[in-house]
mmCIF file of C-alpha atoms and ligand atoms in Angstrom:
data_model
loop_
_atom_site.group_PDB
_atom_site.id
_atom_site.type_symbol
_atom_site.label_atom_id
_atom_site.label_comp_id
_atom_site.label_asym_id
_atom_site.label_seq_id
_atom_site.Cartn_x
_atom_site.Cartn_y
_atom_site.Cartn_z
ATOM 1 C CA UNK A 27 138.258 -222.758 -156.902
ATOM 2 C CA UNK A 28 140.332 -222.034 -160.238
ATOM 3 C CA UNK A 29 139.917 -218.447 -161.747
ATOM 4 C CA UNK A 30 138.691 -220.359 -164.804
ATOM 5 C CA UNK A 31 136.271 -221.596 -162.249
ATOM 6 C CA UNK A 32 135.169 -218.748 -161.010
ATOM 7 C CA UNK A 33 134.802 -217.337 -163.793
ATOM 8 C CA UNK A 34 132.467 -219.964 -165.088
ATOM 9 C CA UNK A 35 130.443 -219.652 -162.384
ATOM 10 C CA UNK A 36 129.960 -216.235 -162.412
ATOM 11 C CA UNK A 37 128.912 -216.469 -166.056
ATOM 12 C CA UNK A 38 126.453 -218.826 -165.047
ATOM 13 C CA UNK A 39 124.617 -216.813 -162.747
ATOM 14 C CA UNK A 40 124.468 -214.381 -164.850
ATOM 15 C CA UNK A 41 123.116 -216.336 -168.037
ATOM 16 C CA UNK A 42 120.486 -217.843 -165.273
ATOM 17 C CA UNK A 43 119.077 -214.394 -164.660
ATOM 18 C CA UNK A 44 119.455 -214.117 -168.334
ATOM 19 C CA UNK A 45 117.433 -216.952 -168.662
ATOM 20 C CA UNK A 46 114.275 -215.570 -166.790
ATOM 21 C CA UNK A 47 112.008 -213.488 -168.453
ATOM 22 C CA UNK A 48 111.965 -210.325 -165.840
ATOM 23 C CA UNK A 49 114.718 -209.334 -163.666
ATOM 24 C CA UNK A 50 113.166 -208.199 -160.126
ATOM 25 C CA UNK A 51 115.130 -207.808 -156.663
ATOM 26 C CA UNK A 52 114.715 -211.946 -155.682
ATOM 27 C CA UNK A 53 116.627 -212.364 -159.018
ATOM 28 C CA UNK A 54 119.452 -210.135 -158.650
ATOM 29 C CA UNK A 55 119.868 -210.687 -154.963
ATOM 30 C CA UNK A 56 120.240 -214.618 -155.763
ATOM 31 C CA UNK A 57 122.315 -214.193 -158.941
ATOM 32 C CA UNK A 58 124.613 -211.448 -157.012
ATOM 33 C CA UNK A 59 124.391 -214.580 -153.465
ATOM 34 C CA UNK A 60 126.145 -217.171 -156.232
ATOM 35 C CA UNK A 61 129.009 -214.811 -157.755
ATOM 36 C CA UNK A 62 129.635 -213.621 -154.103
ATOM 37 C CA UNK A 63 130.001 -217.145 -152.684
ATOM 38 C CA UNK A 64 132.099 -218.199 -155.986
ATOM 39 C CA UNK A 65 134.412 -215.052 -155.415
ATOM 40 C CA UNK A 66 134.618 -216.040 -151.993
ATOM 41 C CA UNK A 67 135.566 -219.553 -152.570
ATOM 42 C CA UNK A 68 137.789 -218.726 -154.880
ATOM 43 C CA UNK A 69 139.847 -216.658 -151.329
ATOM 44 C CA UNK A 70 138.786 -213.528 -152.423
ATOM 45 C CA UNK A 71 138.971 -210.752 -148.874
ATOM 46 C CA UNK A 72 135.597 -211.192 -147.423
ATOM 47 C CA UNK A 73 135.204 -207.067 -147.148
ATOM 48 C CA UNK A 74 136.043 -206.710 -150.834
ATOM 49 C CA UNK A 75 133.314 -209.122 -151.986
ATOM 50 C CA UNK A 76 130.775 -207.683 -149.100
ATOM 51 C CA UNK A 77 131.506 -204.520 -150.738
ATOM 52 C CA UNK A 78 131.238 -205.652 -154.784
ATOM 53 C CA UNK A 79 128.021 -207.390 -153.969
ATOM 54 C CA UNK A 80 126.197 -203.740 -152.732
ATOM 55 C CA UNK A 81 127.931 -201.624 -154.936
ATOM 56 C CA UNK A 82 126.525 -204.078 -158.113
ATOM 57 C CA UNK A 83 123.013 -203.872 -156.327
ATOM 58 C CA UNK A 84 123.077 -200.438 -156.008
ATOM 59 C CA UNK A 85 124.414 -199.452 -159.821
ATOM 60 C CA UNK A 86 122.133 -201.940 -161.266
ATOM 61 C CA UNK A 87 118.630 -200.940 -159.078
ATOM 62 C CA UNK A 88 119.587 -197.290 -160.083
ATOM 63 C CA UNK A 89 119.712 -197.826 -164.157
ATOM 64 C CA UNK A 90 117.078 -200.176 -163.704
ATOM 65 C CA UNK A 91 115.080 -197.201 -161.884
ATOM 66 C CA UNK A 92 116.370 -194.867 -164.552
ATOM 67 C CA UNK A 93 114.845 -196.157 -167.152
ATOM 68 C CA UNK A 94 113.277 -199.124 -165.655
ATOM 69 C CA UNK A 95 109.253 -198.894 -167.234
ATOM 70 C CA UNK A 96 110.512 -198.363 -170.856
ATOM 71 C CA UNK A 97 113.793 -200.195 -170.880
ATOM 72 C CA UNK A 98 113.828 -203.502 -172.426
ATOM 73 C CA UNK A 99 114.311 -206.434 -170.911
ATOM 74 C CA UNK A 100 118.062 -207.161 -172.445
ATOM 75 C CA UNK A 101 119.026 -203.687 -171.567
ATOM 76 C CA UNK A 102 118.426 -204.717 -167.847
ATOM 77 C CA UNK A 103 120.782 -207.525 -168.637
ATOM 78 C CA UNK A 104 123.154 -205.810 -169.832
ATOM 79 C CA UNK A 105 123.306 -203.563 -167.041
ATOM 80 C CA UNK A 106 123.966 -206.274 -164.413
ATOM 81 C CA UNK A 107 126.591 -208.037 -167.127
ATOM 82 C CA UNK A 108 128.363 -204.920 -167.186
ATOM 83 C CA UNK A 109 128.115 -203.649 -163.642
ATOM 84 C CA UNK A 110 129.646 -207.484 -162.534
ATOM 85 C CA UNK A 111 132.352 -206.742 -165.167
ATOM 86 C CA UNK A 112 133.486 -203.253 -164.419
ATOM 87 C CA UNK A 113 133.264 -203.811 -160.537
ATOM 88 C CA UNK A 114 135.564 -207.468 -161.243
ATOM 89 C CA UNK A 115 137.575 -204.947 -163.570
ATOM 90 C CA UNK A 116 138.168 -202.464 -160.586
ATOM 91 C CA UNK A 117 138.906 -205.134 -158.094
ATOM 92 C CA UNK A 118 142.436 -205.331 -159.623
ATOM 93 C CA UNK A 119 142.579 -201.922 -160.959
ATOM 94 C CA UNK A 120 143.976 -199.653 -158.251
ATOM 95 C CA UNK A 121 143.780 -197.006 -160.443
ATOM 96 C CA UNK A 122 147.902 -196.439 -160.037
ATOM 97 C CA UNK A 123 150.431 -196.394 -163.176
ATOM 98 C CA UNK A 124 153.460 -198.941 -162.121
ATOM 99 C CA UNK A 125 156.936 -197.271 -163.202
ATOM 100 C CA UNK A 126 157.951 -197.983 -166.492
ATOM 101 C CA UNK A 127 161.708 -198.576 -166.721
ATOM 102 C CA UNK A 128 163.549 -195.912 -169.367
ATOM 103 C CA UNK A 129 165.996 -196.879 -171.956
ATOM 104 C CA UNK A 130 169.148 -195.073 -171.685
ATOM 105 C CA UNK A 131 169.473 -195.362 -168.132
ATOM 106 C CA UNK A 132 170.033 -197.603 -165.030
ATOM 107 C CA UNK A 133 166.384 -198.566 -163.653
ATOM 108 C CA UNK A 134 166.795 -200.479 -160.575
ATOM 109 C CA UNK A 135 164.212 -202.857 -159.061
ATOM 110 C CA UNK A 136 164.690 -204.626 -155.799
ATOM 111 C CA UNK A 137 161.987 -208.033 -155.610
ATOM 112 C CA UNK A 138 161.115 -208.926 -152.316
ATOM 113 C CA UNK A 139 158.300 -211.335 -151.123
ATOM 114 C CA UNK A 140 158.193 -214.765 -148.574
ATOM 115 C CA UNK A 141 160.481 -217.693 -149.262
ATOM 116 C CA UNK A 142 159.206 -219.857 -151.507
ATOM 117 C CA UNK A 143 157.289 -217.509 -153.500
ATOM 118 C CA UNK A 144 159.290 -217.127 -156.341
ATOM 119 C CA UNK A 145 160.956 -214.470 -156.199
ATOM 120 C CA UNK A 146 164.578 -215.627 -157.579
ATOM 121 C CA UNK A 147 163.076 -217.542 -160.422
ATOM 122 C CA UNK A 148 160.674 -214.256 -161.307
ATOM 123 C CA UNK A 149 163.897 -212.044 -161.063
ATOM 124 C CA UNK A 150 165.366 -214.090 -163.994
ATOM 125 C CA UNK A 151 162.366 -213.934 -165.668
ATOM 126 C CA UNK A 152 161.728 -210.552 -165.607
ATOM 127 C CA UNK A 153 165.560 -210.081 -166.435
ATOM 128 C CA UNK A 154 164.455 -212.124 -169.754
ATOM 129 C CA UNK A 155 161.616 -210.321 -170.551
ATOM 130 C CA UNK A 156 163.499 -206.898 -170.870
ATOM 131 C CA UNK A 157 166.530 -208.375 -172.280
ATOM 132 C CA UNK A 158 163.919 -209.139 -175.235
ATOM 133 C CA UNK A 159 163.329 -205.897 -175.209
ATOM 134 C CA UNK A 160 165.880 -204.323 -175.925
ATOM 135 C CA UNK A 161 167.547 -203.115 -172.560
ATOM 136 C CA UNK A 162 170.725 -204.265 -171.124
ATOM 137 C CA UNK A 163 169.758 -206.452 -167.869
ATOM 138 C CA UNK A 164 171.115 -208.565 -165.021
ATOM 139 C CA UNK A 165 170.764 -209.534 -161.950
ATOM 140 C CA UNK A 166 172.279 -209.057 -158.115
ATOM 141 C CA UNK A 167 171.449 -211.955 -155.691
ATOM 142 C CA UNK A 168 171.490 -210.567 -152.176
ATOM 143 C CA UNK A 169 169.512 -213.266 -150.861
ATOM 144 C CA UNK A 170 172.243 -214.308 -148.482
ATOM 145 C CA UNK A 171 169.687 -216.271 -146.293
ATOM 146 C CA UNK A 172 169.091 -219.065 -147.898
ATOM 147 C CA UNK A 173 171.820 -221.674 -148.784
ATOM 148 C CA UNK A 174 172.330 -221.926 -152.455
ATOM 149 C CA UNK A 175 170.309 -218.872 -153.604
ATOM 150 C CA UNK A 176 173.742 -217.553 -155.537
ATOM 151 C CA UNK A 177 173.716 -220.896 -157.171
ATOM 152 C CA UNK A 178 170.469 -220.741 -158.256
ATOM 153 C CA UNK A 179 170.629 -217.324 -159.361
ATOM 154 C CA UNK A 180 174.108 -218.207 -161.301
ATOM 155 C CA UNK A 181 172.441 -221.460 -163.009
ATOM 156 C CA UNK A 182 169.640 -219.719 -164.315
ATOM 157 C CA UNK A 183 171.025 -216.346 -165.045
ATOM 158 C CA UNK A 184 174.063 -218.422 -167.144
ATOM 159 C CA UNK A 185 170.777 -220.428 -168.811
ATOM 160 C CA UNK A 186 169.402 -217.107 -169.538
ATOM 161 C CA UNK A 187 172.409 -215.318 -171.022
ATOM 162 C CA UNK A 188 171.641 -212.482 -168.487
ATOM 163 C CA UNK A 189 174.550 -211.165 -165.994
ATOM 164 C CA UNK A 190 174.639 -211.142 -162.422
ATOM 165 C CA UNK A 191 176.398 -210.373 -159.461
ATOM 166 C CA UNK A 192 177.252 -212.352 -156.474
ATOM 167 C CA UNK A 193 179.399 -213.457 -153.460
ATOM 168 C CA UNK A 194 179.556 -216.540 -151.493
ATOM 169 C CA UNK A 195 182.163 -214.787 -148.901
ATOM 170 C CA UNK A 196 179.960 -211.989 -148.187
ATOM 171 C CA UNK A 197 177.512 -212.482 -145.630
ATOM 172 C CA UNK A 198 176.587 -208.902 -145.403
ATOM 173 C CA UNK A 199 173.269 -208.961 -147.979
ATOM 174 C CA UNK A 200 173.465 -204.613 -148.121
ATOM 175 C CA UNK A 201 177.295 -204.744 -148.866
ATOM 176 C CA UNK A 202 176.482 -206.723 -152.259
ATOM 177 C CA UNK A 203 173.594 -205.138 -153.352
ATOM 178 C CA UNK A 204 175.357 -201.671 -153.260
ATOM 179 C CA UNK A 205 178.664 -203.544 -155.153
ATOM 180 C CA UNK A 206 176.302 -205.179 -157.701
ATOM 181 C CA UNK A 207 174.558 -201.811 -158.286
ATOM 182 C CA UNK A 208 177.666 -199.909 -158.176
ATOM 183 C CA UNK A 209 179.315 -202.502 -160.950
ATOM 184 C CA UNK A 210 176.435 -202.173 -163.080
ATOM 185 C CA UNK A 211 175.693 -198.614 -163.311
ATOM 186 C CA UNK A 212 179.019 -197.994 -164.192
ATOM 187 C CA UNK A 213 178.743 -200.337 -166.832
ATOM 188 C CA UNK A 214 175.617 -198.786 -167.967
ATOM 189 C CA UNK A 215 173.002 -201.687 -167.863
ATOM 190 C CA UNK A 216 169.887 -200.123 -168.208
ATOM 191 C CA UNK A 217 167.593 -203.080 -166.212
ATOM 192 C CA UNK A 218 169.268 -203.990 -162.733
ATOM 193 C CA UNK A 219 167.284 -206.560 -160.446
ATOM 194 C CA UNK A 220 168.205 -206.884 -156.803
ATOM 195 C CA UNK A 221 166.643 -210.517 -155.255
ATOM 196 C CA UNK A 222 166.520 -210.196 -152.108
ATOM 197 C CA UNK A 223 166.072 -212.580 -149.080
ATOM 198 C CA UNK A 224 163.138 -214.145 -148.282
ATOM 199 C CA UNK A 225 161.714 -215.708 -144.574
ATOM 200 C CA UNK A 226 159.266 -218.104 -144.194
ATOM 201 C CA UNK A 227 156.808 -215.647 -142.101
ATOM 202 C CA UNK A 228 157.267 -211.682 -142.032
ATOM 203 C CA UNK A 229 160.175 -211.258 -139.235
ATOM 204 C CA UNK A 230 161.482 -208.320 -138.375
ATOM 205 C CA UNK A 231 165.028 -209.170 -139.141
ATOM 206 C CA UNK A 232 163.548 -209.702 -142.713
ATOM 207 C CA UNK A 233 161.948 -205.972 -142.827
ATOM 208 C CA UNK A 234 165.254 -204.763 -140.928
ATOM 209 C CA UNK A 235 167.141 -205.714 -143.646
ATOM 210 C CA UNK A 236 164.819 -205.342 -146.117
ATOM 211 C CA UNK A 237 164.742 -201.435 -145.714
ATOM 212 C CA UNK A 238 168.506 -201.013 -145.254
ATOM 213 C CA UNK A 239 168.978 -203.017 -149.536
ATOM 214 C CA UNK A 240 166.573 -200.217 -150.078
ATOM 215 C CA UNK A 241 168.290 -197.180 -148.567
ATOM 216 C CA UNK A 242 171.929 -198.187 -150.252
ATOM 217 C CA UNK A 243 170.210 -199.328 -153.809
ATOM 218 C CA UNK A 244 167.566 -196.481 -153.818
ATOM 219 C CA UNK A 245 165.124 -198.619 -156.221
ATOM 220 C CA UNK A 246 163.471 -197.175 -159.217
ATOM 221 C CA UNK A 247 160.733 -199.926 -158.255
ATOM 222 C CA UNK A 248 160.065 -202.019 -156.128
ATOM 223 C CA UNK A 249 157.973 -205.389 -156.604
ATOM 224 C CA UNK A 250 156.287 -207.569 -154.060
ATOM 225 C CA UNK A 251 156.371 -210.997 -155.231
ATOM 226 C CA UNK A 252 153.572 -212.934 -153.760
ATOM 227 C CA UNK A 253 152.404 -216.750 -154.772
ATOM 228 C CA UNK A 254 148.958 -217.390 -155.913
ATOM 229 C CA UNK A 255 148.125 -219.843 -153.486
ATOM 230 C CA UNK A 256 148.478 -216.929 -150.475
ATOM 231 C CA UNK A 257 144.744 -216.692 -150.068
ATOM 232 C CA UNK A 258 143.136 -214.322 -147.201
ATOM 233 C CA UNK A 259 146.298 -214.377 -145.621
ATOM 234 C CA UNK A 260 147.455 -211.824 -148.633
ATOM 235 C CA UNK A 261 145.777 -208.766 -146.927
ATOM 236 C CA UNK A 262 147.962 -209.117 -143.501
ATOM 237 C CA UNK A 263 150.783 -210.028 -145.519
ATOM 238 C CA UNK A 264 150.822 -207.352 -148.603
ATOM 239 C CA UNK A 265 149.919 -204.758 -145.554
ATOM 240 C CA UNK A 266 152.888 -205.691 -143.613
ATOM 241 C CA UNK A 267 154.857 -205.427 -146.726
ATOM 242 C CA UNK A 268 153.737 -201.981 -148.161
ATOM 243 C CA UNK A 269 154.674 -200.467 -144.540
ATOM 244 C CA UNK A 270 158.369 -201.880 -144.632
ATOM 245 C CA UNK A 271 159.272 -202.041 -148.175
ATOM 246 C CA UNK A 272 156.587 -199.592 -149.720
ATOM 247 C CA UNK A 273 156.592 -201.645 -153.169
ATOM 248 C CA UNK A 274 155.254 -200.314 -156.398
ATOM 249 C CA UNK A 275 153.968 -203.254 -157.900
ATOM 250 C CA UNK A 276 153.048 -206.766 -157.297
ATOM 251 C CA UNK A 277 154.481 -210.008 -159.209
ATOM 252 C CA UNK A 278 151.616 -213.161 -158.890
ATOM 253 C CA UNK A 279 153.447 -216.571 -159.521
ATOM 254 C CA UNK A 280 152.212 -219.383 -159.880
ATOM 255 C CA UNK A 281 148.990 -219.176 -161.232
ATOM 256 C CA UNK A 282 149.320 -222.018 -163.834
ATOM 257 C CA UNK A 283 148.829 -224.306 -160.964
ATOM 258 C CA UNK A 284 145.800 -224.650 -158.626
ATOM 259 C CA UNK A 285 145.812 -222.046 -156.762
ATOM 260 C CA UNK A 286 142.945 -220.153 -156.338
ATOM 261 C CA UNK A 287 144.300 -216.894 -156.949
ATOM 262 C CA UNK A 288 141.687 -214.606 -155.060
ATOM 263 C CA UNK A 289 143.983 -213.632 -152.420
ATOM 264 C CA UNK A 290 146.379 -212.106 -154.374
ATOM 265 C CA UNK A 291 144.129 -210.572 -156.329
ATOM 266 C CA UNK A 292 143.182 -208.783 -153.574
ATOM 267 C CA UNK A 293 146.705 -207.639 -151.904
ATOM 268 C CA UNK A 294 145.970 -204.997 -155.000
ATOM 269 C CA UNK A 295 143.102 -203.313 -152.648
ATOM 270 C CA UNK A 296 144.538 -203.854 -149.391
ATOM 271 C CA UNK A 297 147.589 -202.059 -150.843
ATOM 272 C CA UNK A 298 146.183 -199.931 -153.874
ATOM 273 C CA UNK A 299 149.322 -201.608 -155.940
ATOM 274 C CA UNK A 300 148.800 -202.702 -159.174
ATOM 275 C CA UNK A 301 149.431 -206.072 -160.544
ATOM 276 C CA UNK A 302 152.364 -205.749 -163.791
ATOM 277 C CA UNK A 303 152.810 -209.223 -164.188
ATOM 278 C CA UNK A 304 151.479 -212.951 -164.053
ATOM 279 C CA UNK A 305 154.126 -216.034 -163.191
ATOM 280 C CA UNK A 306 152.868 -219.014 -165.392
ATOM 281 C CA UNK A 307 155.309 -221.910 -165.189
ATOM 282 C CA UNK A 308 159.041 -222.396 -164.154
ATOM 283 C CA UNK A 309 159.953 -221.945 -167.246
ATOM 284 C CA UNK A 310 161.956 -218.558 -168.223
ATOM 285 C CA UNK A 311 159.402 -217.081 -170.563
ATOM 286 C CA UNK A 312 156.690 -218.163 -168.649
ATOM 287 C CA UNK A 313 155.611 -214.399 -167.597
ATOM 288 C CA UNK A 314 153.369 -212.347 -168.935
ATOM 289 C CA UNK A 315 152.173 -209.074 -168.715
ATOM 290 C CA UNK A 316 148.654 -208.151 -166.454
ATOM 291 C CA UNK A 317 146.408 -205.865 -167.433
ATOM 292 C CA UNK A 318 142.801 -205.276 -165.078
ATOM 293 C CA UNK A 319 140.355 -205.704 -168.543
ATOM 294 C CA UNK A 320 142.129 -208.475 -170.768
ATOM 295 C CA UNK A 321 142.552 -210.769 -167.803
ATOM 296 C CA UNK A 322 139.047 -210.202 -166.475
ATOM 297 C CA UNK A 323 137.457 -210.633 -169.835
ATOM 298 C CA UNK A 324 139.687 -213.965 -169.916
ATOM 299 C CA UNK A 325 138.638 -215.240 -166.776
ATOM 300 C CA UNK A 326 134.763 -214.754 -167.681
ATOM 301 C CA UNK A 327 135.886 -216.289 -171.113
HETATM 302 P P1 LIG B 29 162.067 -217.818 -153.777
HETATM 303 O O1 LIG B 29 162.414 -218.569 -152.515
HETATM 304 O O2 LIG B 29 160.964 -216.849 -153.532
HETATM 305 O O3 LIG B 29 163.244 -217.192 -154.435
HETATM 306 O O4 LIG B 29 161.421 -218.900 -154.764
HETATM 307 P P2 LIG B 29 162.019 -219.641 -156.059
HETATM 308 O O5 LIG B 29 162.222 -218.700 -157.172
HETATM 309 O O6 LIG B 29 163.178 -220.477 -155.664
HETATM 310 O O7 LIG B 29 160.766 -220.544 -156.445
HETATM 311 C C1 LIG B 29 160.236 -221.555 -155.596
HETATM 312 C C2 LIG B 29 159.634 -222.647 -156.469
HETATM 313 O O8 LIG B 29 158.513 -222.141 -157.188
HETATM 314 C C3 LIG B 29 160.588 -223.191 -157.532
HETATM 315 O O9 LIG B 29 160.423 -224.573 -157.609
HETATM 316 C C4 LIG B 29 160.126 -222.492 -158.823
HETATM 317 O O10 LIG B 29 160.403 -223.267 -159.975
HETATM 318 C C5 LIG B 29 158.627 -222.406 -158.581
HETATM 319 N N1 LIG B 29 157.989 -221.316 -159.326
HETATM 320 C C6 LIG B 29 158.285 -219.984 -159.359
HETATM 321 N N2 LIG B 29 157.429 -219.306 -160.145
HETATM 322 C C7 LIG B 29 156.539 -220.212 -160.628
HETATM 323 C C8 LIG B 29 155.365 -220.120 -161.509
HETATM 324 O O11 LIG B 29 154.956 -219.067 -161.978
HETATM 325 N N3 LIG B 29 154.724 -221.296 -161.743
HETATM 326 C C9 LIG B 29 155.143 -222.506 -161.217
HETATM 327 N N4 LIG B 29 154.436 -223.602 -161.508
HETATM 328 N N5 LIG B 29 156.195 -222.602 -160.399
HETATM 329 C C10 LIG B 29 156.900 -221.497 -160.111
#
């Protein structure tokens, strides 16, 4: 299921509790069953929506205790509207304030994620998006895995009027990323994004050389890019991640297509990383900025 989907449906069940004229226990319980199986359906980790469902029962029963005899009936709804939208709210709120790159100075971030994900095409675009800004950026491929990665990089990168940083003599993916950082602190860029290689499943070779980019660029931040068709395989994944590459914040692509989206929505618990951005399209500007409320309240519509 779509998150426009899900959303949908969880507005349904709640305008069908709405609709009857008391809310008791059978009532919640079945409205809470139908937002639970939507969330689920829509690849959200079992345990997260296990624990939404009795956290929601619990807030609501204890307002509705509270003031139960003298509230009125749309203040009982209100509680369970707002309970569902807070607990949806902290679902990808870890609570954790992603770095935010300074002007003035070189901030390096290092992508890393699966092949396939999108993790060269988000580099550019992120390259973009603080180029707009104001800041000097560019990019250094060290994906030196997978055949025509520099080309890709150099293609879109040119598109983009960013610079970058590349060999296609060096095999040696740590000996480029310390060059291309090197070159471009010197010449004072103030946004510097190292792409690194991706694998097609977590391999230790990957995480080998994953940590060693890390030691010789010494990243400001560090972003796991993660598609948004992943589903429950995100909490392995994101877990196996964290451990090797200990990322700061996580880049969903894809999410203009169908994915369903819940299981990378919930690599932010397994993790306690927040989301920054949101991959829309292939195109260069298609990126935009995540934040927990505005895209919850968007998704319930
Ligand atoms: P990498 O192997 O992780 O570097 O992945 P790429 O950047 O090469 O992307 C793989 C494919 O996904 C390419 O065809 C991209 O155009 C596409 N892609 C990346 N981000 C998005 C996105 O947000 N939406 C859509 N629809 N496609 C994307």
């Amino acid at each position: 299921m779509v998150l426009a989907d899900l959303g949908r449906r969880i507005n349904s069940a709640i305008s069908s509790l709405n609709r009857s004229p008391t809310i008791d226990d059978k009532q919640l319980d079945a409205a809470l069953k139908e937002i639970c199986t939507a969330l689920l359906e829509s690849d959200v980790n079992v345990k997260l929506v296990a624990s939404l469902r009795s956290r929601v029962r619990t807030k609501v029963k204890a307002a509705l205790e509270g003031g139960a005899d003298k509230a009125k009936e749309a203040q009982r709804r209100n509680v369970v509207q707002k309970t569902v939208f807070d607990e949806l709210v902290s679902l990808v709120n870890p609570g954790v304030e992603p770095y935010k790159p300074k002007k003035g100075q070189s901030n390096i971030i290092m992508a890393v994620g699966l092949q396939g994900n999108g993790k060269t095409t988000t580099c550019t675009k992120l390259a973009v998006y603080y180029q707009k800004r104001g800041f000097k950026s560019c990019i250094v491929c060290a994906d030196t895995f997978r055949a025509g990665a520099f080309d890709q990089t150099r293609q879109s990168a040119t598109k983009a009027k960013v610079a970058y940083f590349g060999s296609y003599t060096e095999t040696d993916p740590v000996v480029i990323a310390a060059q291309g950082v090197e070159k471009f602190r010197k010449e004072r860029f103030e946004i510097i994004i190292v792409d690194t290689s991706g694998r097609h499943k977590q391999e230790k070779d990957l995480f080998a050389e994953m940590e060693q980019i890390s030691a010789a660029v010494k990243p400001d931040m560090t972003i796991l890019v993660l598609d948004a068709s992943i589903g429950q395989a995100a909490e392995a994944q994101s877990r196996a991640f964290k451990e090797a590459a200990d990322f700061g914040a996580i880049i969903v692509t894809k999410m203009d297509g169908h994915a369903k989206g819940g299981g990378a929505i919930s690599a932010v618990a397994a993790t306690q990383t927040p989301i920054i951005f949101l991959g829309t399209g292939e195109h260069l500007s298609d990126l935009e900025r995540f934040a927990p409320e505005p895209f919850i309240s968007k998704m319930l519509g």
